[in-house]
Amino acid sequence: MGQGGEPRRAQAYDGELGAAVARAQGGDEAAFAVVYRIVQPGLLGYLRGLVGDDAEDVASDAWLEIARDLGRFRGDGAGFRGWSATIARHRALDHLRRQRVRPRSATLEQDVLDLPGPHTTHDQALESISTGYALELVRGLPRDQAEAVLLRVVVGLDGPAAARVLGKRPGAVHTAAYRGLKRLAEQLGVEGVTEDGSRTLGESK
């Protein structure tokens, strides 16, 4: 089975992830290593979009909390990705407050995510989202759009899960995610982005 580090294929590993989480909760250290291997790439990409070069440090703090509270988690693989993203987001916001770095928009509480699933042209634009260049473009988006794109594409959450992480309504989140993806596609030179699509971002081709 591949390495599990390809963000857009994150959902394909939910079964393996859920099983590993259950074993890790029973004290299996090797299983926790599997959990880390599957989740860390997307989590780190998400944090890079929020705190830049400090992502590794913030991720370390998040994993300490994840390990500490693992026994309290209830859910499947997809649920664990959302739970871990929520923890990472809280650690990132704490970090930004400590650094006195204000978000680009006045608050983080703007509309954020749920995208029905543009594909084809969006896929072309998002193939390179894990690269440093693309993450810099994402960081240049308004904060609500940036978080929407990062959670959907990099972490691989579905719309309702991403909305829960952000404390927003799934319907409100749709607009920010679509606008962010459209702007990214334009910056990456991809034309013809449409709002409707037949599958959800994050799924394998």
PDB file of C-alpha atoms in Angstrom, residues 17 20 41 57 73 81 83 104-105 125 132 136 138 152 157 172 180 186 189-190 196 205:
ATOM      1  CA  LEU A  17      -6.263   4.690   9.896  1.00  0.00           C
ATOM      2  CA  ALA A  20      -4.572   1.705  13.645  1.00  0.00           C
ATOM      3  CA  PRO A  41       1.702  14.868   5.993  1.00  0.00           C
ATOM      4  CA  ASP A  57       7.069  22.993  16.136  1.00  0.00           C
ATOM      5  CA  PHE A  73     -11.233   9.857  21.025  1.00  0.00           C
ATOM      6  CA  ARG A  81      -8.434  13.243  10.861  1.00  0.00           C
ATOM      7  CA  TRP A  83     -10.221  15.527  15.520  1.00  0.00           C
ATOM      8  CA  ARG A 104      -4.967  38.508   7.537  1.00  0.00           C
ATOM      9  CA  SER A 105      -8.697  38.933   7.970  1.00  0.00           C
ATOM     10  CA  ALA A 125      -4.486  23.385  -9.992  1.00  0.00           C
ATOM     11  CA  GLY A 132       6.163  25.142  -0.952  1.00  0.00           C
ATOM     12  CA  GLU A 136       2.672  30.189  -0.262  1.00  0.00           C
ATOM     13  CA  VAL A 138      -2.635  29.432  -0.260  1.00  0.00           C
ATOM     14  CA  ARG A 152     -10.469  20.016   2.202  1.00  0.00           C
ATOM     15  CA  LEU A 157     -11.682  16.319   5.192  1.00  0.00           C
ATOM     16  CA  ALA A 172     -21.439  28.845   4.698  1.00  0.00           C
ATOM     17  CA  GLY A 180     -10.223  30.078  -2.695  1.00  0.00           C
ATOM     18  CA  GLU A 186      -6.297  31.517 -11.706  1.00  0.00           C
ATOM     19  CA  GLY A 189      -2.862  29.470 -14.815  1.00  0.00           C
ATOM     20  CA  VAL A 190      -5.710  26.970 -14.908  1.00  0.00           C
ATOM     21  CA  ASP A 196     -20.188  21.978  -9.843  1.00  0.00           C
ATOM     22  CA  LYS A 205      -8.501   9.701  -9.400  1.00  0.00           C
TER      23      LYS A 205
END
